[in-house]
Coordinates of C-alpha atoms and ligand atoms in Angstrom, one line a residue:
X1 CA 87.8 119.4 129.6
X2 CA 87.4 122.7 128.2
X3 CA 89.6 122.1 125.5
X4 CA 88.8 118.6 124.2
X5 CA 85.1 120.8 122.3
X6 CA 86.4 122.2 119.6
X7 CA 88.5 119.1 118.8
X8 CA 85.1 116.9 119.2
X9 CA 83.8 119.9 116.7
X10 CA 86.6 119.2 114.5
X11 CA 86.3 115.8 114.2
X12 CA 82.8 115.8 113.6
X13 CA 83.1 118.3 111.0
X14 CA 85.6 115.9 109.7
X15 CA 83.2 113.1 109.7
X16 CA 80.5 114.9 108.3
X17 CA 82.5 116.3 105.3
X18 CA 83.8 113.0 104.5
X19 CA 79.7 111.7 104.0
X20 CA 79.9 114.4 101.6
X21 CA 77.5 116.7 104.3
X22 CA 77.7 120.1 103.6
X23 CA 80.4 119.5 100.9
X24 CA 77.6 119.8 98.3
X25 CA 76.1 116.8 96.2
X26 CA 78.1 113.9 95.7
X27 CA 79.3 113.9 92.2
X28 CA 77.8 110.5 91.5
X29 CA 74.7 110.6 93.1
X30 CA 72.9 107.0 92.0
X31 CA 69.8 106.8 95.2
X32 CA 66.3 107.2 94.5
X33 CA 64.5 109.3 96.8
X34 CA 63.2 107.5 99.8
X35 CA 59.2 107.9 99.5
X36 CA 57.6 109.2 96.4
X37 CA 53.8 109.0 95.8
X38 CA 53.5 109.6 92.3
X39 CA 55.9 108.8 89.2
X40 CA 55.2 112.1 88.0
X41 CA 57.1 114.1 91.0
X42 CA 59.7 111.6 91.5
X43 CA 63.2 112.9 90.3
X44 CA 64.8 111.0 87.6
X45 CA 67.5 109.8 89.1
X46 CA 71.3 110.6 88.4
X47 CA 72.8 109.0 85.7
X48 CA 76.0 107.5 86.8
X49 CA 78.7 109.6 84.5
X50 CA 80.8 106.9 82.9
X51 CA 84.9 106.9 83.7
X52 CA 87.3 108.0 81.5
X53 CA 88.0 104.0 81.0
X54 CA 84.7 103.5 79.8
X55 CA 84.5 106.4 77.2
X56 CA 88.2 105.8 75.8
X57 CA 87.1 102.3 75.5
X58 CA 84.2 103.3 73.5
X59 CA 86.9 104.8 71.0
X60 CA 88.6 101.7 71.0
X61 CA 91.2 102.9 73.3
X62 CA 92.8 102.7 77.2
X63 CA 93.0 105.3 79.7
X64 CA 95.5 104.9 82.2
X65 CA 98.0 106.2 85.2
X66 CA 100.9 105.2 86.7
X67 CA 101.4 104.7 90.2
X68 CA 103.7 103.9 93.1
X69 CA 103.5 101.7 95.6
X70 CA 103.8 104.1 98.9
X71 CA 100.6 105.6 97.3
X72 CA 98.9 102.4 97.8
X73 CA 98.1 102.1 101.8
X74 CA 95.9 106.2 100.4
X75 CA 92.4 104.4 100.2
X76 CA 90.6 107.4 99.2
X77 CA 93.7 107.4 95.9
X78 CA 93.3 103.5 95.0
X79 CA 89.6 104.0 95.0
X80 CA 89.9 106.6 92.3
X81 CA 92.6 105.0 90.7
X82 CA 90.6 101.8 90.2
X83 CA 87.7 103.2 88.8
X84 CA 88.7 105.6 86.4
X85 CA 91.4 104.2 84.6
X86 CA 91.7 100.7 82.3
X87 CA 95.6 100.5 82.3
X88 CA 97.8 101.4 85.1
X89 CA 101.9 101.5 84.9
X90 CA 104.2 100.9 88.1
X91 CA 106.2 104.6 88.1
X92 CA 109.1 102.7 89.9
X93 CA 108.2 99.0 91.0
X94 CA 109.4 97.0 88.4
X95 CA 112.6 99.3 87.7
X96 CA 116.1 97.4 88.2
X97 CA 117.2 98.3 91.4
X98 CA 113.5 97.5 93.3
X99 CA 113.9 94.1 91.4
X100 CA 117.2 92.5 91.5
X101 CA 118.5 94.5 94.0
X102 CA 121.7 92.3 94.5
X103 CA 123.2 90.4 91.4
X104 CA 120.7 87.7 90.1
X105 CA 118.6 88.0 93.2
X106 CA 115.3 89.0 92.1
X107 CA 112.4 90.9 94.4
X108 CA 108.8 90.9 92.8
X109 CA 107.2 92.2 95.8
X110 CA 107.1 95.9 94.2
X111 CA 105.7 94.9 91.3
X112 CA 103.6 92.2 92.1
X113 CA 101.3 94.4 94.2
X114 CA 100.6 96.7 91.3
X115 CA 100.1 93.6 89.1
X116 CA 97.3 92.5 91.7
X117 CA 95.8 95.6 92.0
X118 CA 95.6 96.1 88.7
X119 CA 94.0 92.5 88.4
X120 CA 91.7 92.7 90.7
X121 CA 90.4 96.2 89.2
X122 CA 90.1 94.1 85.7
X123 CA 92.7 96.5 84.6
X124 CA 95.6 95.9 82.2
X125 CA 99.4 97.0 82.6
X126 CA 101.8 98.3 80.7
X127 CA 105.2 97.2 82.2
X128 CA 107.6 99.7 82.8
X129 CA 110.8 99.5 82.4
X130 CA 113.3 97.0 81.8
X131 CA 116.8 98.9 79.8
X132 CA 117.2 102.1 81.3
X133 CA 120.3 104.2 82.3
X134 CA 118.7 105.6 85.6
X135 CA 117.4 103.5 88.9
X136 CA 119.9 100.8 88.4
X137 CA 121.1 99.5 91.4
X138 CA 124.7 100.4 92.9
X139 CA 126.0 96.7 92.3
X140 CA 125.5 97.3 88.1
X141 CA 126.6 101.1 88.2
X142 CA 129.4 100.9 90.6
X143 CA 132.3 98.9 88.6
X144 CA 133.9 97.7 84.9
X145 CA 132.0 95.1 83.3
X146 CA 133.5 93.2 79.9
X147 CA 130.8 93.4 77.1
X148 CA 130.4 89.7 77.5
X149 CA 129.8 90.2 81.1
X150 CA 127.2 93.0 80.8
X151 CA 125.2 91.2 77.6
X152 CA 124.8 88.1 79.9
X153 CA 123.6 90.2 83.1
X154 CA 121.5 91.7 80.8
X155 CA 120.0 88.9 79.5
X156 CA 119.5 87.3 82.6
X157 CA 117.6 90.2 84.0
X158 CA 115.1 90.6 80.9
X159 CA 114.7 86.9 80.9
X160 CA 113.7 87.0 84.3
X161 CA 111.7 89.8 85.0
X162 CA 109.9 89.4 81.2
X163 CA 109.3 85.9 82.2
X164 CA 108.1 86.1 85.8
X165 CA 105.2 88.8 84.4
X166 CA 104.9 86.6 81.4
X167 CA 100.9 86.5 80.3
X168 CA 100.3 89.2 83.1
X169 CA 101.2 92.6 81.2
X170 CA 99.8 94.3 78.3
X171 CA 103.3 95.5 77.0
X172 CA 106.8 96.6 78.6
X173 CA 108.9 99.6 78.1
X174 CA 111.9 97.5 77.1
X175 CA 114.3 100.4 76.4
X176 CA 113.5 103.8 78.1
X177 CA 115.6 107.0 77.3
X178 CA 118.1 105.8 74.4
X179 CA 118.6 108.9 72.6
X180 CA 119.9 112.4 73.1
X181 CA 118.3 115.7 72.2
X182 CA 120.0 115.8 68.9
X183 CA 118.8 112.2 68.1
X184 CA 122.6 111.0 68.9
X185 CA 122.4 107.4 71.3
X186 CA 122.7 108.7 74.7
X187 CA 126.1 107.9 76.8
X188 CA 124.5 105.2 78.9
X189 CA 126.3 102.5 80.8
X190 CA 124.6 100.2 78.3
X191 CA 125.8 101.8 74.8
X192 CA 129.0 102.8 76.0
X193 CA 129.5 98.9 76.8
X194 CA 127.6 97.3 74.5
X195 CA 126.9 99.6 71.3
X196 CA 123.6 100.4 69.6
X197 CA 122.9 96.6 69.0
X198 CA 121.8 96.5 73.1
X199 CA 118.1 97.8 71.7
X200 CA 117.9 95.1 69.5
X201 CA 119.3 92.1 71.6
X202 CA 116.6 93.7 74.6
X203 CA 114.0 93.2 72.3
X204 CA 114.5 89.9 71.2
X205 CA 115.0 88.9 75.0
X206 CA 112.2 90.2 75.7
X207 CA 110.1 88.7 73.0
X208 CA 111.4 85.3 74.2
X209 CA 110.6 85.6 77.3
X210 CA 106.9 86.8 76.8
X211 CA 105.8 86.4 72.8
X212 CA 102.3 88.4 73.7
X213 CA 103.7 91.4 75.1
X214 CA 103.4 94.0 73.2
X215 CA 107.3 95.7 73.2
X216 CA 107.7 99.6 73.3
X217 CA 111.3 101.8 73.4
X218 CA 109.6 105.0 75.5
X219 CA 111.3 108.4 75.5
X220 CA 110.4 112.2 76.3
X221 CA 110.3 115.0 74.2
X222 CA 109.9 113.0 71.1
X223 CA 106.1 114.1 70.8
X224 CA 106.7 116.3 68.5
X225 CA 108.6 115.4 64.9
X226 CA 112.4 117.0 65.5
X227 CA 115.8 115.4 65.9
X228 CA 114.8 113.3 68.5
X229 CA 111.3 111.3 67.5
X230 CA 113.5 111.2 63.8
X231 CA 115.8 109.1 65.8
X232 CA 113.4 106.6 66.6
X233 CA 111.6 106.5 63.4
X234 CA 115.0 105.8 61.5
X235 CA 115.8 102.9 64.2
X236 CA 112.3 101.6 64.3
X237 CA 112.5 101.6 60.5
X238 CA 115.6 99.8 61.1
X239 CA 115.1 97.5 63.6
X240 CA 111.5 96.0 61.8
X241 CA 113.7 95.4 58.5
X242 CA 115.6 93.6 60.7
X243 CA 112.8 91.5 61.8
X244 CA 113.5 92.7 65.5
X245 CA 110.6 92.3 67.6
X246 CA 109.2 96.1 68.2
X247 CA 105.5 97.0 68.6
X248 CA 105.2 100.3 69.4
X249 CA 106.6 103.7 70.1
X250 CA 105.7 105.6 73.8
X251 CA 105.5 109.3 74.0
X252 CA 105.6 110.1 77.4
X253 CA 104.6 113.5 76.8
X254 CA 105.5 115.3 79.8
X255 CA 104.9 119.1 78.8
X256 CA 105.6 122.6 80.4
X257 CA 103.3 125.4 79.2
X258 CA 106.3 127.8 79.0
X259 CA 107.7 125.4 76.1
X260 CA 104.4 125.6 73.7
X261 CA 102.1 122.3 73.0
X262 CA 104.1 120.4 70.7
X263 CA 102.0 121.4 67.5
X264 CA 103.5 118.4 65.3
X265 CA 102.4 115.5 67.5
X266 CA 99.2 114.1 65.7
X267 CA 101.2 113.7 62.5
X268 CA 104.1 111.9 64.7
X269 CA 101.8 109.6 65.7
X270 CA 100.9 109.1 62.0
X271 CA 104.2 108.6 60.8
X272 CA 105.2 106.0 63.2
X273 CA 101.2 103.8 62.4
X274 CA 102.3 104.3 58.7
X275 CA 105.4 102.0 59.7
X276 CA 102.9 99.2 61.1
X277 CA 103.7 99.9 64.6
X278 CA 101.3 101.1 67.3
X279 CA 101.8 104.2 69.7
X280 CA 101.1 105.4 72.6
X281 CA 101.0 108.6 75.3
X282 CA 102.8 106.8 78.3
X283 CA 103.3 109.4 80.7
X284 CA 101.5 112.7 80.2
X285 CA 101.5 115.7 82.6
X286 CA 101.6 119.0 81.4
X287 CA 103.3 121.3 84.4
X288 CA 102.9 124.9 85.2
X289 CA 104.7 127.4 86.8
X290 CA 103.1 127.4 90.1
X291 CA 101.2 129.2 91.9
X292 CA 98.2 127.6 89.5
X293 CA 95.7 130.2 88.0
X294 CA 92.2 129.4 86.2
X295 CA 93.9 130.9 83.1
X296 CA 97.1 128.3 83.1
X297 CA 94.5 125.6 84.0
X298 CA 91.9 126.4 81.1
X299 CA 95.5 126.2 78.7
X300 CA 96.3 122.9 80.3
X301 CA 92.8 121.6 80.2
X302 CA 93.0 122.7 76.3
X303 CA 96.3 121.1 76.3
X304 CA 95.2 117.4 77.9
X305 CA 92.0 118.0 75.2
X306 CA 94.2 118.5 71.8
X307 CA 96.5 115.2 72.8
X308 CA 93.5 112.9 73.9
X309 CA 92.1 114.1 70.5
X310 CA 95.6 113.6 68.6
X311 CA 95.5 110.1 69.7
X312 CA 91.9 109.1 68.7
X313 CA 92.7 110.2 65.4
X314 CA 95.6 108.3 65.0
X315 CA 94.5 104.4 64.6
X316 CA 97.2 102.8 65.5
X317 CA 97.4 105.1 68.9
X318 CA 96.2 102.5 71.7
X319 CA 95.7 105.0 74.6
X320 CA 97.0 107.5 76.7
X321 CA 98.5 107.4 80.3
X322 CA 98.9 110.3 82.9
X323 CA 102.1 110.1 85.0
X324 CA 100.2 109.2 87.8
X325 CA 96.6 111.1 88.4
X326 CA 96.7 113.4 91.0
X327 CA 98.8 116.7 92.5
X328 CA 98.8 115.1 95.4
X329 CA 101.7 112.3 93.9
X330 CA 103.3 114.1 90.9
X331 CA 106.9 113.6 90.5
X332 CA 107.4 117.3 89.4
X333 CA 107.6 119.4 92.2
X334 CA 110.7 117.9 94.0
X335 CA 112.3 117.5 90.1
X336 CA 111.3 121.4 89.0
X337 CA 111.2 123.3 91.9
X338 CA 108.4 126.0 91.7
X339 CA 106.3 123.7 89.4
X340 CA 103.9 121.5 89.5
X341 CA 99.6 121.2 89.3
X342 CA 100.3 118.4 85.9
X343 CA 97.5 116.3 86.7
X344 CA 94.0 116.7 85.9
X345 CA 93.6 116.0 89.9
X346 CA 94.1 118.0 92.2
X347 CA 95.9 117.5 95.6
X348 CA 92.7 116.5 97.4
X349 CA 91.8 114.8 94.2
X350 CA 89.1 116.6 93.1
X351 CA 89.1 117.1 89.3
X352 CA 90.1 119.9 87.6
X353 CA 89.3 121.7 84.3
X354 CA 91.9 119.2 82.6
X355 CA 89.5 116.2 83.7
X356 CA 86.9 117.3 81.8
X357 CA 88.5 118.4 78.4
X358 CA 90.0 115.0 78.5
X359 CA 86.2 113.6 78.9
X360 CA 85.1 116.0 76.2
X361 CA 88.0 114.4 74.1
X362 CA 86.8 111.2 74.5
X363 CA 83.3 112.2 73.6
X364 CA 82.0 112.4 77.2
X365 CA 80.2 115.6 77.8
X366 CA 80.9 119.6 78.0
X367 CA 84.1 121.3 79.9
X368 CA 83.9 122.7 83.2
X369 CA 83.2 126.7 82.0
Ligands
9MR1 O1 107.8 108.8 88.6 C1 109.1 108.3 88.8 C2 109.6 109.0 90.0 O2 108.9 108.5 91.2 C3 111.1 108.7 90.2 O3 111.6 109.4 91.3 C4 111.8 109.1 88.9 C5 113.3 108.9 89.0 O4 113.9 109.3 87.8 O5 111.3 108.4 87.8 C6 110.0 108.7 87.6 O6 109.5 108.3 86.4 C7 110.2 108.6 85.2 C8 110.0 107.4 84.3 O7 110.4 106.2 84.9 C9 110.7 107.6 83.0 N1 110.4 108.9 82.4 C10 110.5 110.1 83.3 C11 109.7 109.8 84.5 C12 109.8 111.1 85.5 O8 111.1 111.2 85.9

């Protein structure tokens, strides 16, 4: 008996810091007080701070996050994640090996949740991704095909994943990753087999499949003008002389303080609206060395600031997306051992200084000092 106090303490301290007792005011505290006698002494009551959604979408712009569906069943996480955000991208559910696992069998269930959830959040989604050389699964990667044989698998996929989300998605990542560092087409199963014309076939596909979404090629490190982002501006440039279906250009924009902010990336932006296309930050975090100290998170917070700003002053920029929203989920620490804290969430998703430079960006009130 002795023993089961101090685990009835503990869960009672548990309860009681989960009302948000003794854990300070709620940030969003919207009650009137009980039993006031005269409008004069009554406290105004708390204005209810509106989401990052709601300010970007007073610029005319989205706010959104990725996410993955073992995060989903984290109540605490989905509640966040469906207020804050307008826009939300599956990090892995709608990738090639969750959804045709074996040849021309085709699994929705991945992707279908996150399209629900979205939905019934009255958010958008920007699909994600359908040409890519990584996560494909072992029955595509593991032998020969003719380039006949690969065009028609290829086809068939886009056709049917474009079409089954048809009227359902914003816009899709159609080609993720195509170029090297030196703006030379990466090695990939697809442009060893099928040359540089793959981008262009993918986006027509794609375009049949579903005329409304809005059709993206997505890459890292291109934030910044340099070999890489001149890559894509030449083959955009290319592609819409063509008449090929593009829309716009994602910068994922996952930075490192130890590599500099990339200085160049407002005027990227610009040169890619002055070719008629739109943009957008698809899937920010800017990692740290860990362990985390208030002066790498004031730089961050600076960092999230500068970008949200680059992108409001780029018209054709549509919005920015963090690779998913909290610590607690970032890819980067199993990727980059010893780094990590990219999110402007922490682990036990309470905001950091990054949160509100990005609100201050979007014209929503002062940074945490
Ligand atoms: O967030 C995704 C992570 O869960 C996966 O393990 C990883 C596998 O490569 O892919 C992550 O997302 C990537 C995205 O699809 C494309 N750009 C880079 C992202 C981080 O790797």
């Amino acid at each position: 008996m002795r023993r089961t106090r101090p685990r009835l303490i503990g869960a009672l301290a548990t309860a009681l810091l989960a009302t948000g007792v003794g854990a300070g005011p709620p940030a969003q505290a919207n009650s009137a007080p009980a039993a006031t006698t005269s409008a004069q002494t009554a406290p105004a009551p708390a204005k209810k701070q509106p989401t990052l959604a709601e300010l970007a979408r007073r610029q005319g712009r989205y706010f959104g996050s990725a996410t993955d569906n073992p995060e989903l069943t984290d109540t605490a996480y989905t509640a966040l994640l469906g207020r804050e955000f307008d826009m939300i991208t599956p990090g892995n559910g709608m990738k090639w090996y969750a959804t045709e696992p074996r040849q021309g069998v085709f699994d929705w269930t991945n992707g279908d949740e996150i399209v629900g959830l979205a939905r019934a959040h009255h958010q958008r989604v920007r699909a994600h991704t359908l040409v890519w050389h990584s996560q494909l699964p072992d029955w595509l990667t593991g032998r020969d095909w003719t380039p006949d044989e690969l065009r028609a698998v290829l086809k068939k996929h886009i056709l049917a994943e474009v079409g089954h989300y048809r009227g359902k998605v914003y816009s899709w990542d159609v080609v993720n990753e195509a170029f090297n560092e030196d703006g030379s087409y990466r090695d990939t199963l697809w442009y060893r087999t099928l040359g540089p014309g793959y981008i262009a076939d993918a986006l027509r596909w794609a375009h049949q499949a579903d005329p409304r979404a809005k059709l993206y090629l997505n890459d890292y490190n291109i934030d910044g003008v340099g070999a890489k982002s001149d890559a894509y501006y030449r083959l955009a440039k290319d592609l819409l002389a063509r008449g090929v279906p593009l829309d716009g250009i994602g910068l994922q924009a996952h930075l490192a303080l130890q590599y500099g902010y990339p200085a160049t990336l407002e005027d990227n932006l610009r040169r890619f609206s002055g070719l008629g296309l739109d943009t957008a930050l698809t899937e920010v975090d800017v990692r740290m060395q860990l362990p985390a100290d208030a002066a790498k998170l004031a730089t961050q917070a600076q960092w999230y600031r500068e970008l949200t700003a680059a992108c409001l002053a780029v018209r054709r920029c549509v919005g920015v997306t963090v690779w998913d929203y909290t610590d607690k989920y970032s890819w980067i620490p199993a990727v980059f051992p010893g780094e990590g804290a990219a999110l402007p969430w922490d682990e036990q998703l309470r905001p950091k200084p990054a949160y509100a430079a990005i609100r201050q960006a979007l014209g929503g009130g002062q940074p945490l000092s």
